Amino acid sequence: MQPHVRPVPGQFYLLRASETLDPLLRRPFSILMWDDTHLEFLIRLKGRGTHLLRNMRVGDRIDVLGPLGNGYPDPLKDETPILVAGGVGIASVFPLLHAGTRLFYGAMNSAELYLLDDIKKLTGNIFICTDDGSKGFKGNAVERLIESLDDLAVAKPTIYACGPEGMIAALLKFLSERGIPGYISFEERMACGIGACLGCVIKTVQGYKRVCKEGPVFNVREIVC
Amino acid sequence: MQPHVRPVPGQFYLLRASETLDPLLRRPFSILMWDDTHLEFLIRLKGRGTHLLRNMRVGDRIDVLGPLGNGYPDPLKDETPILVAGGVGIASVFPLLHAGTRLFYGAMNSAELYLLDDIKKLTGNIFICTDDGSKGFKGNAVERLIESLDDLAVAKPTIYACGPEGMIAALLKFLSERGIPGYISFEERMACGIGACLGCVIKTVQGYKRVCKEGPVFNVREIVC
Amino acid sequence: MNLSVNIGKLGLKNPVMTASGTFGYGEEYAEFVDLASLGAIVVKGLSLLPREGNPPPRIVETPAGMLNAIGLQNIGVESFIEEKLPFLRQFNVPVIANFFGDSVDEYVAAAERLSDVQGIDGLEMNISCPNKQAGWLVFGTDPEVTSEVVSAVRKVTGLPLIVKLSPNVTDIALMARVAEDAGADAVSLINTLSGMAIDIKTRRPKLANITGGLSGPAIKPIGIRMVWDVFRAVNIPIIGSGGIMDGDDAIEYMLAGAAAVAVGTANFVSPTATVDVLSGIKDYMTTNGIKDISSIKGGLIWEREDL
Amino acid sequence: MNLSVNIGKLGLKNPVMTASGTFGYGEEYAEFVDLASLGAIVVKGLSLLPREGNPPPRIVETPAGMLNAIGLQNIGVESFIEEKLPFLRQFNVPVIANFFGDSVDEYVAAAERLSDVQGIDGLEMNISCPNKQAGWLVFGTDPEVTSEVVSAVRKVTGLPLIVKLSPNVTDIALMARVAEDAGADAVSLINTLSGMAIDIKTRRPKLANITGGLSGPAIKPIGIRMVWDVFRAVNIPIIGSGGIMDGDDAIEYMLAGAAAVAVGTANFVSPTATVDVLSGIKDYMTTNGIKDISSIKGGLIWEREDL
Ligand SMILES: Cc1cc2nc3c(=O)[nH]c(=O)nc-3n(C[C@H](O)[C@H](O)[C@H](O)COP(=O)(O)OP(=O)(O)OC[C@H]3O[C@@H](n4cnc5c(N)ncnc54)[C@H](O)[C@@H]3O)c2cc1C
Ligand SMILES: Cc1cc2nc3c(=O)[nH]c(=O)nc-3n(C[C@H](O)[C@H](O)[C@H](O)COP(=O)(O)OP(=O)(O)OC[C@H]3O[C@@H](n4cnc5c(N)ncnc54)[C@H](O)[C@@H]3O)c2cc1C
Ligand SMILES: Cc1cc2nc3c(=O)[nH]c(=O)nc-3n(C[C@H](O)[C@H](O)[C@H](O)COP(=O)(O)O)c2cc1C
Ligand SMILES: Cc1cc2nc3c(=O)[nH]c(=O)nc-3n(C[C@H](O)[C@H](O)[C@H](O)COP(=O)(O)O)c2cc1C
Ligand code: FES
Ligand code: FES
């Protein structure tokens, strides 16, 4: 592999495993880890595209486009970043983990909690939750955040989050009620990934914005639910 | 693999390697060799379907439909079968080879002559030809047949042939001029392979007939050029 | 689980039919499929007299689809009745005769003859073929001609009459209304889209007939849209087709408004496609707690003011 | 090797154009493609005033294709001229402004304004959009309305005028003749086919707009057929599009009658698709000893009496 443009946390790549005309479009995935010659992704099997990726073998060629999108902004000096992830959304915030970073991580059940060992190597401040209680707190990551945030007593908490729709909706509600700043990585169907097709928009206070170009990370203040 | 219906020489199978919707249709291939648990094919790389077949690896699932079509009829008691093959057409007549069978086998060049070692194990009566003279007689298999047939002085020669269009046309002309009987395996685009779509017809004296059902082997007397 | 549906007065035990021209006369698939398990068998399009069809090549694969220019080759109404129908009558499955003509008179004569025999349970008129009297015009693209030919056939048959619409039109809903007004008991759509492919090496058309009909998964989005357009325009049942490969595709057509579905090109990809579609439909019903398949017809949830 | 072609009085250095709406305003692809190497850049469809477009989801993948319902989101003619055109003018490449309106007046006003500035080399009218005055009717499906709107635009512009035809019609050749008679210098086809997809779990349309436009390889056979139909019907040049993924596809369109080609959905699959198509065309010319690309236009070899 050739040396590549280094991504920043929260950016994503478009991958294509298919060599035929079906499936046709590339699939977007957040960058998980990287070094000079490797890119690593965490991919949850969903439909045809991810299954084709799963069936690839060492030595197969994959078509990679990226890094794309904006990535997470750095927290201001006096802010304390708090990460919130749901399921495979951990991939997006994982590169933000540093020694001691606080992470609220939830999933439907323990089988959908990924990378726990890698996470634990980086930080002990993890709040694990599962909907079915099979691991950690029984409930979702946002409920846990709401319960714990005041107790944590951190200075200027700033949320960095990625997860499924329901979690994001609850999070947005909480952050806006409490006036807490935050950055959330959004998902939308994509074709081009480079801002040309206008396929991937979400509603913001300034009208539709492209998840692949102005996003995937948006300031919570921009978002219109 | 489950025990399968045993094919007869000249029959074919429809194979499908693709698991996606493109390419969509199965591809027809003559049966080359078989036993209780194996089927063997000789496949020349042509377009997308054959390239997908090539990329398969041991353990991959392949979708197999067959045996299909009629296959070659047995020669009559007093007839002497003579096989004529062009390039990959050898696959079709290969199962007819017995000790001593006469085979005229031609190709563009020596690289497109297949299975020579296997053939030689079965018979010494081989007449090899290449268009470029890189192996054997310089010229095509039909020219060679025309030149040699009388010298062979066989009783009631009956031709069994499979090969490219040009070769088949020359062969049909020669056989009809000389009134020699013969059976030729034809190729036509196929969809269903089982006689339902009427996609694979060729012109015969009794109107269009289906290569997949009434063929692929036709009596030379039936064919309208 | 109730899988039965009605196409006019014709009751089917389940909504999975075969698409004309892709299932031969039924017998070709008998070794792969229990014919009695199907909702109905629609046979290859028949004309009054036998037809030779087009010269080969008749088939080309295209991206996620195929073009065909069979040219309506068939053995003719009489041979069908004598040679093919007795086989089909052995099975407990409705037989629908797809038919066509080059003139209104030919349509009428074929319909009359087919209505005259035991063992044919319904007629499907294919109006996607050229009208000899009107030159290149096709019966299924000019509303007036469509109305004339459907009305004429309606007069001579008491069998359930399905009109199979051409998708090569500006306004499919209009064509469906015309068929309904002319007496059709149901409409069937979509037939193939007119298409073409060229061999760039030889510079010749890949089909001897130059153009052909596009079918297969490639056209499914167009079929779904047209069924939905027609569903909002007529009161008679719709038989949906176009790229149905599995049970999920069939459900998609039914949510758009189809009462039943026809499986076409999928039979070529897998000879058990029809029964696989049926078991996929059952799986969906089980998973989603659906007791009666008819309850999902037109069940698309949507809100838009401008439609 | 001569790759240059003419679209009316507009000379292109090669026949590879971008398809409107798939190449943004050009700048999005500047890091992947040397814009000056293209035949022409056709920008995203512009309206007099900016448009918000449809709510998401706007995109669905389909077998060998995709549906889009962007809803003609664009920054409007004025912002285009101020913010986007200066960037494009840096490159030695013709810029074609694709535009549309909800009424004849809006078409005329947009065309007038776009004809008024330096740096726009041609206009492409998209007539596949709904006509507010005529309810659901689309400018591109009723010959009388098409004639009216094209004539009106022709009167106010001296720029080469390309009319982009809708494929959702019974007779595309008729629509092309209407455009030619109304003063078009060229026609461009095909735009997307109207299609739809349903999520069977939620029973909702996969696109917020319910229906969308089908593009990509799936529709290529329809595009080729329509270009061939139009080629035999008009004398003005044709810009072919619909599923062009590589040089071979482009050659296929040119053999059917296209003078130039537009690359659309392929840009999403590979951002270098346009230049890859161009080099594929060159390879074909080399392999086949073709000196002048124009010599293959309409070079399909065919014989049939009934057409
Ligand atoms: C910016 C971004 C980052 C992402 N990062 C990750 C990640 O790190 N790991 C991971 O497992 N998944 C990630 N996803 C989701 C991932 O893109 C989808 O799961 C994947 O595209 C599904 O493809 P499929 O063919 O398996 O599923 P199918 O459902 O068959 O896909 C059909 C179509 O829908 C699109 N699609 C389906 N689900 C989504 C979705 N959630 N978001 C956007 N498009 C979708 C596909 O791209 C495809 O075009 C991310 C999505 C976005 C937008
Ligand atoms: C009865 C029969 C037996 C055959 N036996 C053999 C064999 O033993 N070994 C072998 O290498 N080839 C054989 N062929 C030819 C083989 O089917 C084609 O080479 C193959 O289908 C090409 O597929 P592709 O996707 O690689 O090529 P593409 O050109 O991409 O195929 C496009 C389409 O055209 C069809 N097609 C292309 N060439 C042919 C052809 N010659 N005949 C029929 N359809 C064609 C394909 O099936 C496909 O539908 C046989 C063909 C027939 C009809
Ligand atoms: C090879 C072939 C032959 C067909 N013959 C007929 C026919 O005789 N009469 C008819 O009404 N439709 C005919 N059709 C159209 C199909 O019945 C069906 O409407 C169409 O193919 C779309 O469905 P599909 O995409 O599932 O194939 C034919 C289609 C194919 C592919
Ligand atoms: C996302 C998208 C947006 C499009 N926007 C426009 C547009 O604004 N104006 C227009 O005339 N055509 C538009 N089109 C149609 C394309 O220009 C092209 O005609 C069509 O997609 C067929 O070509 P393809 O199959 O190569 O994509 C759009 C197509 C797509 C996929
Ligand atoms: S995916 Fe095309 S603009 Fe975002
Ligand atoms: S391939 Fe269908 S009839 Fe032969």
Coordinates of N, CA and C in Angstrom, one line a residue, chain A residues 9-152:
Chain A
P9 N -9.7 12.0 13.4 CA -10.8 11.3 14.0 C -12.2 11.8 13.5
G10 N -13.1 10.9 13.2 CA -14.4 11.2 12.8 C -14.6 11.3 11.3
Q11 N -13.4 11.2 10.5 CA -13.5 11.1 9.1 C -14.0 9.7 8.7
F12 N -14.3 9.6 7.4 CA -14.7 8.3 7.0 C -14.2 8.0 5.6
Y13 N -14.3 6.8 5.1 CA -13.9 6.3 3.8 C -15.0 5.7 3.1
L14 N -15.0 5.7 1.8 CA -16.0 4.9 1.0 C -15.2 3.7 0.5
L15 N -15.8 2.5 0.8 CA -15.2 1.3 0.4 C -16.1 0.6 -0.6
R16 N -15.4 -0.1 -1.5 CA -16.2 -0.9 -2.5 C -15.5 -2.2 -2.7
A17 N -16.2 -3.3 -2.4 CA -15.6 -4.6 -2.6 C -16.1 -5.2 -3.9
S18 N -17.3 -4.9 -4.4 CA -17.8 -5.5 -5.6 C -17.0 -5.1 -6.8
E19 N -16.8 -6.1 -7.7 CA -16.2 -5.8 -9.0 C -17.2 -5.8 -10.1
T20 N -18.4 -6.2 -9.7 CA -19.5 -6.2 -10.8 C -20.4 -5.0 -10.6
L21 N -21.4 -4.9 -11.3 CA -22.2 -3.7 -11.3 C -23.3 -3.7 -10.2
D22 N -23.3 -4.8 -9.5 CA -24.3 -4.9 -8.4 C -23.7 -5.6 -7.2
P23 N -23.6 -5.1 -6.0 CA -24.1 -3.7 -5.7 C -23.2 -2.6 -6.4
L24 N -23.8 -1.5 -6.6 CA -23.1 -0.5 -7.4 C -22.3 0.5 -6.6
L25 N -23.0 1.0 -5.6 CA -22.4 2.2 -4.8 C -21.4 1.7 -3.8
R26 N -20.5 2.7 -3.5 CA -19.6 2.5 -2.3 C -20.3 2.6 -1.0
R27 N -19.7 2.1 0.0 CA -20.3 2.1 1.4 C -19.4 2.9 2.3
P28 N -20.0 3.8 3.1 CA -19.2 4.7 4.0 C -18.9 4.0 5.4
F29 N -17.7 4.1 5.8 CA -17.3 3.6 7.1 C -16.3 4.6 7.8
S30 N -16.5 4.8 9.1 CA -15.6 5.6 9.9 C -14.3 5.0 10.0
I31 N -13.3 5.8 10.1 CA -11.9 5.3 10.3 C -11.7 5.0 11.8
L32 N -11.2 3.8 12.0 CA -11.1 3.3 13.4 C -9.7 3.5 13.9
M33 N -8.7 3.0 13.1 CA -7.3 3.2 13.5 C -6.5 3.2 12.2
W34 N -5.3 3.8 12.3 CA -4.5 3.9 11.1 C -3.0 4.1 11.5
D35 N -2.1 3.7 10.6 CA -0.7 4.2 10.7 C -0.3 4.5 9.2
D36 N 1.0 4.5 9.0 CA 1.5 4.9 7.6 C 0.9 4.0 6.5
T37 N 0.8 2.7 6.8 CA 0.5 1.8 5.7 C -0.8 1.0 5.9
H38 N -1.5 1.3 7.0 CA -2.7 0.5 7.2 C -3.9 1.4 7.6
L39 N -5.1 1.0 7.2 CA -6.3 1.6 7.6 C -7.1 0.5 8.3
E40 N -7.8 0.8 9.4 CA -8.6 -0.2 10.1 C -10.0 0.3 10.2
F41 N -11.0 -0.6 9.9 CA -12.4 -0.3 10.1 C -13.1 -1.3 11.0
L42 N -14.1 -0.9 11.6 CA -15.0 -1.8 12.3 C -16.3 -1.8 11.6
I43 N -16.6 -3.0 11.0 CA -17.8 -3.1 10.1 C -18.8 -4.0 10.6
R44 N -20.0 -3.6 10.8 CA -21.1 -4.4 11.2 C -21.8 -5.0 10.0
L45 N -22.0 -6.3 10.0 CA -22.7 -6.9 8.8 C -24.1 -6.3 8.8
K46 N -24.5 -5.8 7.6 CA -25.9 -5.3 7.5 C -26.5 -5.9 6.3
G47 N -26.2 -5.5 5.1 CA -26.8 -6.0 3.9 C -25.8 -6.5 2.9
R48 N -26.0 -6.3 1.6 CA -25.2 -6.9 0.6 C -23.8 -6.4 0.6
G49 N -23.6 -5.1 0.7 CA -22.3 -4.5 0.6 C -21.4 -5.0 1.7
T50 N -21.9 -5.0 3.0 CA -21.0 -5.4 4.1 C -20.8 -6.9 4.0
H51 N -21.7 -7.7 3.5 CA -21.4 -9.1 3.3 C -20.3 -9.4 2.3
L52 N -20.3 -8.6 1.2 CA -19.2 -8.8 0.2 C -17.9 -8.4 0.9
L53 N -17.9 -7.4 1.7 CA -16.7 -7.0 2.4 C -16.2 -8.1 3.3
R54 N -17.1 -8.8 4.0 CA -16.8 -9.9 4.9 C -16.1 -11.0 4.1
N55 N -16.7 -11.3 2.9 CA -16.2 -12.4 2.1 C -14.8 -12.2 1.5
M56 N -14.3 -11.0 1.6 CA -13.0 -10.7 1.0 C -11.9 -11.5 1.8
R57 N -10.8 -11.8 1.0 CA -9.7 -12.5 1.7 C -8.4 -11.7 1.5
V58 N -7.5 -12.1 2.3 CA -6.2 -11.4 2.3 C -5.7 -11.5 0.9
G59 N -5.3 -10.4 0.3 CA -4.7 -10.3 -1.0 C -5.7 -9.8 -2.0
D60 N -7.0 -9.9 -1.7 CA -8.0 -9.3 -2.6 C -7.8 -7.8 -2.6
R61 N -8.2 -7.2 -3.8 CA -8.1 -5.7 -3.9 C -9.4 -5.1 -3.4
I62 N -9.3 -4.0 -2.7 CA -10.4 -3.2 -2.3 C -10.3 -1.8 -2.8
D63 N -11.4 -1.2 -3.1 CA -11.3 0.1 -3.7 C -11.6 1.1 -2.6
V64 N -10.7 2.0 -2.3 CA -10.8 2.9 -1.1 C -10.8 4.3 -1.5
L65 N -11.7 5.1 -1.0 CA -11.8 6.5 -1.3 C -11.8 7.3 0.0
G66 N -10.8 8.1 0.3 CA -10.9 8.9 1.5 C -9.5 9.4 1.9
P67 N -9.3 10.0 3.0 CA -10.3 10.3 4.0 C -11.3 11.4 3.5
L68 N -12.6 11.3 4.0 CA -13.6 12.2 3.6 C -14.3 12.8 4.8
G69 N -14.9 13.9 4.5 CA -15.7 14.6 5.6 C -14.8 15.4 6.5
N70 N -15.4 16.0 7.5 CA -14.7 17.0 8.3 C -14.0 16.4 9.6
G71 N -14.6 15.4 10.2 CA -14.0 14.9 11.4 C -14.4 15.8 12.6
Y72 N -14.0 15.3 13.8 CA -14.4 16.0 15.1 C -13.5 17.2 15.3
P73 N -14.0 18.3 15.7 CA -13.1 19.5 16.1 C -12.5 19.2 17.4
D74 N -11.3 19.8 17.6 CA -10.7 19.6 19.0 C -11.5 20.3 20.0
P75 N -11.5 19.8 21.2 CA -12.2 20.5 22.3 C -11.4 21.8 22.6
L76 N -12.1 22.8 23.1 CA -11.4 24.0 23.5 C -10.6 23.7 24.8
K77 N -9.7 24.5 25.0 CA -8.7 24.3 26.2 C -9.4 23.9 27.5
D78 N -10.5 24.7 27.8 CA -11.1 24.5 29.1 C -12.2 23.4 29.1
E79 N -12.5 22.8 27.9 CA -13.6 21.9 27.8 C -13.1 20.5 28.2
T80 N -14.0 19.7 28.7 CA -13.8 18.3 29.0 C -14.6 17.4 28.0
P81 N -13.9 16.7 27.1 CA -14.6 15.9 26.2 C -15.2 14.7 26.9
I82 N -16.5 14.4 26.6 CA -17.1 13.1 27.0 C -17.6 12.4 25.8
L83 N -17.2 11.2 25.6 CA -17.6 10.4 24.4 C -18.9 9.6 24.7
V84 N -19.8 9.6 23.7 CA -21.0 8.8 23.9 C -21.1 7.9 22.6
A85 N -21.2 6.6 22.7 CA -21.3 5.8 21.5 C -22.3 4.7 21.7
G86 N -23.0 4.4 20.6 CA -24.0 3.3 20.6 C -23.5 2.3 19.5
G87 N -23.4 1.1 20.0 CA -23.1 -0.1 19.0 C -21.8 0.2 18.2
V88 N -22.0 0.1 16.9 CA -20.9 0.2 16.0 C -20.4 1.7 15.9
G89 N -21.2 2.6 16.4 CA -20.8 4.0 16.5 C -19.5 4.2 17.2
I90 N -19.1 3.2 18.0 CA -17.8 3.3 18.7 C -16.7 3.6 17.7
A91 N -16.8 3.1 16.5 CA -15.7 3.2 15.5 C -15.4 4.7 15.3
S92 N -16.5 5.5 15.2 CA -16.3 6.9 14.9 C -15.5 7.7 16.1
V93 N -15.9 7.4 17.3 CA -15.3 8.1 18.4 C -14.0 7.5 19.0
F94 N -13.8 6.2 18.6 CA -12.6 5.5 19.1 C -11.3 6.3 19.0
P95 N -11.0 6.9 17.8 CA -9.8 7.6 17.7 C -9.6 8.8 18.7
L96 N -10.7 9.2 19.3 CA -10.7 10.3 20.3 C -10.3 9.9 21.7
L97 N -10.2 8.6 21.9 CA -9.9 8.1 23.2 C -8.5 8.3 23.6
H98 N -8.3 8.9 24.8 CA -7.0 9.1 25.3 C -7.0 8.6 26.7
A99 N -5.8 8.6 27.3 CA -5.8 8.1 28.7 C -6.8 8.8 29.6
G100 N -7.7 8.1 30.2 CA -8.7 8.8 31.1 C -9.9 9.4 30.5
T101 N -10.0 9.4 29.1 CA -11.3 9.9 28.5 C -12.5 9.2 29.1
R102 N -13.5 10.0 29.3 CA -14.8 9.3 29.8 C -15.6 8.9 28.6
L103 N -16.0 7.6 28.6 CA -16.8 7.1 27.5 C -18.1 6.4 28.0
F104 N -19.2 6.9 27.5 CA -20.5 6.2 27.7 C -20.8 5.3 26.5
Y105 N -20.8 4.0 26.7 CA -20.9 3.1 25.6 C -22.1 2.1 25.8
G106 N -23.0 2.2 24.9 CA -24.2 1.3 25.0 C -24.5 0.5 23.8
A107 N -25.2 -0.6 24.0 CA -25.6 -1.4 22.9 C -26.9 -2.2 23.3
M108 N -27.5 -2.8 22.3 CA -28.7 -3.7 22.6 C -28.3 -4.7 23.6
N109 N -27.2 -5.4 23.4 CA -26.8 -6.5 24.3 C -25.2 -6.6 24.3
S110 N -24.7 -7.5 25.1 CA -23.2 -7.5 25.2 C -22.6 -7.9 23.9
A111 N -23.3 -8.6 23.1 CA -22.6 -9.1 21.8 C -22.4 -7.9 20.9
E112 N -23.1 -6.8 21.1 CA -22.9 -5.7 20.2 C -22.1 -4.6 20.8
L113 N -21.4 -4.9 21.9 CA -20.4 -4.0 22.4 C -19.0 -4.5 21.8
Y114 N -18.4 -3.6 21.1 CA -17.2 -4.0 20.3 C -15.9 -3.3 21.0
L115 N -14.8 -3.9 20.8 CA -13.5 -3.3 21.1 C -13.3 -3.1 22.6
L116 N -14.0 -3.8 23.5 CA -13.9 -3.4 24.9 C -12.5 -3.5 25.4
D117 N -11.8 -4.6 24.9 CA -10.4 -4.7 25.4 C -9.5 -3.6 25.0
D118 N -9.7 -3.2 23.7 CA -8.9 -2.0 23.2 C -9.2 -0.7 24.0
I119 N -10.5 -0.6 24.3 CA -10.9 0.6 25.0 C -10.3 0.6 26.4
K120 N -10.4 -0.5 27.0 CA -9.9 -0.6 28.4 C -8.4 -0.3 28.5
K121 N -7.7 -0.6 27.5 CA -6.3 -0.3 27.5 C -6.0 1.2 27.5
L122 N -7.0 1.9 26.9 CA -6.8 3.4 26.8 C -7.4 4.1 28.0
T123 N -8.5 3.7 28.5 CA -9.1 4.4 29.6 C -9.8 3.5 30.6
G124 N -9.9 3.9 31.9 CA -10.7 3.2 32.8 C -12.0 3.8 33.0
N125 N -12.2 5.0 32.5 CA -13.5 5.7 32.7 C -14.6 5.3 31.8
I126 N -14.9 4.1 31.8 CA -15.9 3.6 30.8 C -17.2 3.3 31.5
F127 N -18.3 3.8 31.0 CA -19.7 3.5 31.5 C -20.4 2.6 30.5
I128 N -20.4 1.3 30.8 CA -21.0 0.4 29.8 C -22.5 0.2 30.1
C129 N -23.3 0.1 29.1 CA -24.8 -0.1 29.3 C -25.3 -1.0 28.2
T130 N -26.2 -1.8 28.5 CA -26.9 -2.6 27.5 C -28.4 -2.6 27.8
D131 N -29.2 -2.6 26.7 CA -30.6 -2.5 26.8 C -31.2 -3.7 27.6
D132 N -30.5 -4.9 27.4 CA -31.1 -6.0 28.1 C -30.3 -6.3 29.4
G133 N -29.4 -5.5 29.8 CA -28.7 -5.7 31.0 C -27.7 -6.8 31.0
S134 N -27.4 -7.3 29.8 CA -26.5 -8.4 29.8 C -25.0 -8.0 30.1
K135 N -24.8 -6.7 30.1 CA -23.5 -6.2 30.6 C -23.7 -4.8 31.0
G136 N -23.0 -4.5 32.1 CA -23.1 -3.1 32.6 C -24.5 -2.7 33.1
F137 N -24.6 -1.4 33.1 CA -25.9 -0.7 33.4 C -27.0 -1.2 32.5
K138 N -28.2 -1.5 33.0 CA -29.3 -1.9 32.2 C -30.0 -0.6 31.7
G139 N -30.0 -0.3 30.5 CA -30.5 0.9 29.9 C -29.7 1.5 28.8
N140 N -30.0 2.6 28.4 CA -29.1 3.1 27.3 C -28.1 4.2 27.7
A141 N -27.1 4.4 26.8 CA -26.0 5.2 27.2 C -26.4 6.7 27.5
V142 N -27.5 7.1 26.9 CA -27.9 8.5 27.2 C -28.5 8.6 28.6
E143 N -29.3 7.6 28.9 CA -29.9 7.6 30.3 C -28.8 7.6 31.3
R144 N -27.8 6.8 31.0 CA -26.7 6.7 32.0 C -25.9 8.0 32.1
L145 N -25.7 8.7 30.9 CA -25.1 10.0 30.9 C -25.9 11.0 31.7
I146 N -27.2 11.0 31.5 CA -28.0 11.9 32.2 C -27.9 11.7 33.8
E147 N -28.0 10.5 34.1 CA -27.8 10.1 35.6 C -26.5 10.6 36.2
S148 N -25.4 10.4 35.4 CA -24.1 10.5 36.0 C -23.4 11.8 35.8
L149 N -23.9 12.6 34.8 CA -23.1 13.8 34.4 C -22.8 14.7 35.6
D150 N -23.8 15.0 36.4 CA -23.6 15.9 37.5 C -22.6 15.4 38.5
D151 N -22.8 14.1 38.8 CA -21.8 13.4 39.7 C -20.4 13.5 39.2
L152 N -20.2 13.4 37.9 CA -18.8 13.5 37.4 C -18.2 14.8 37.7

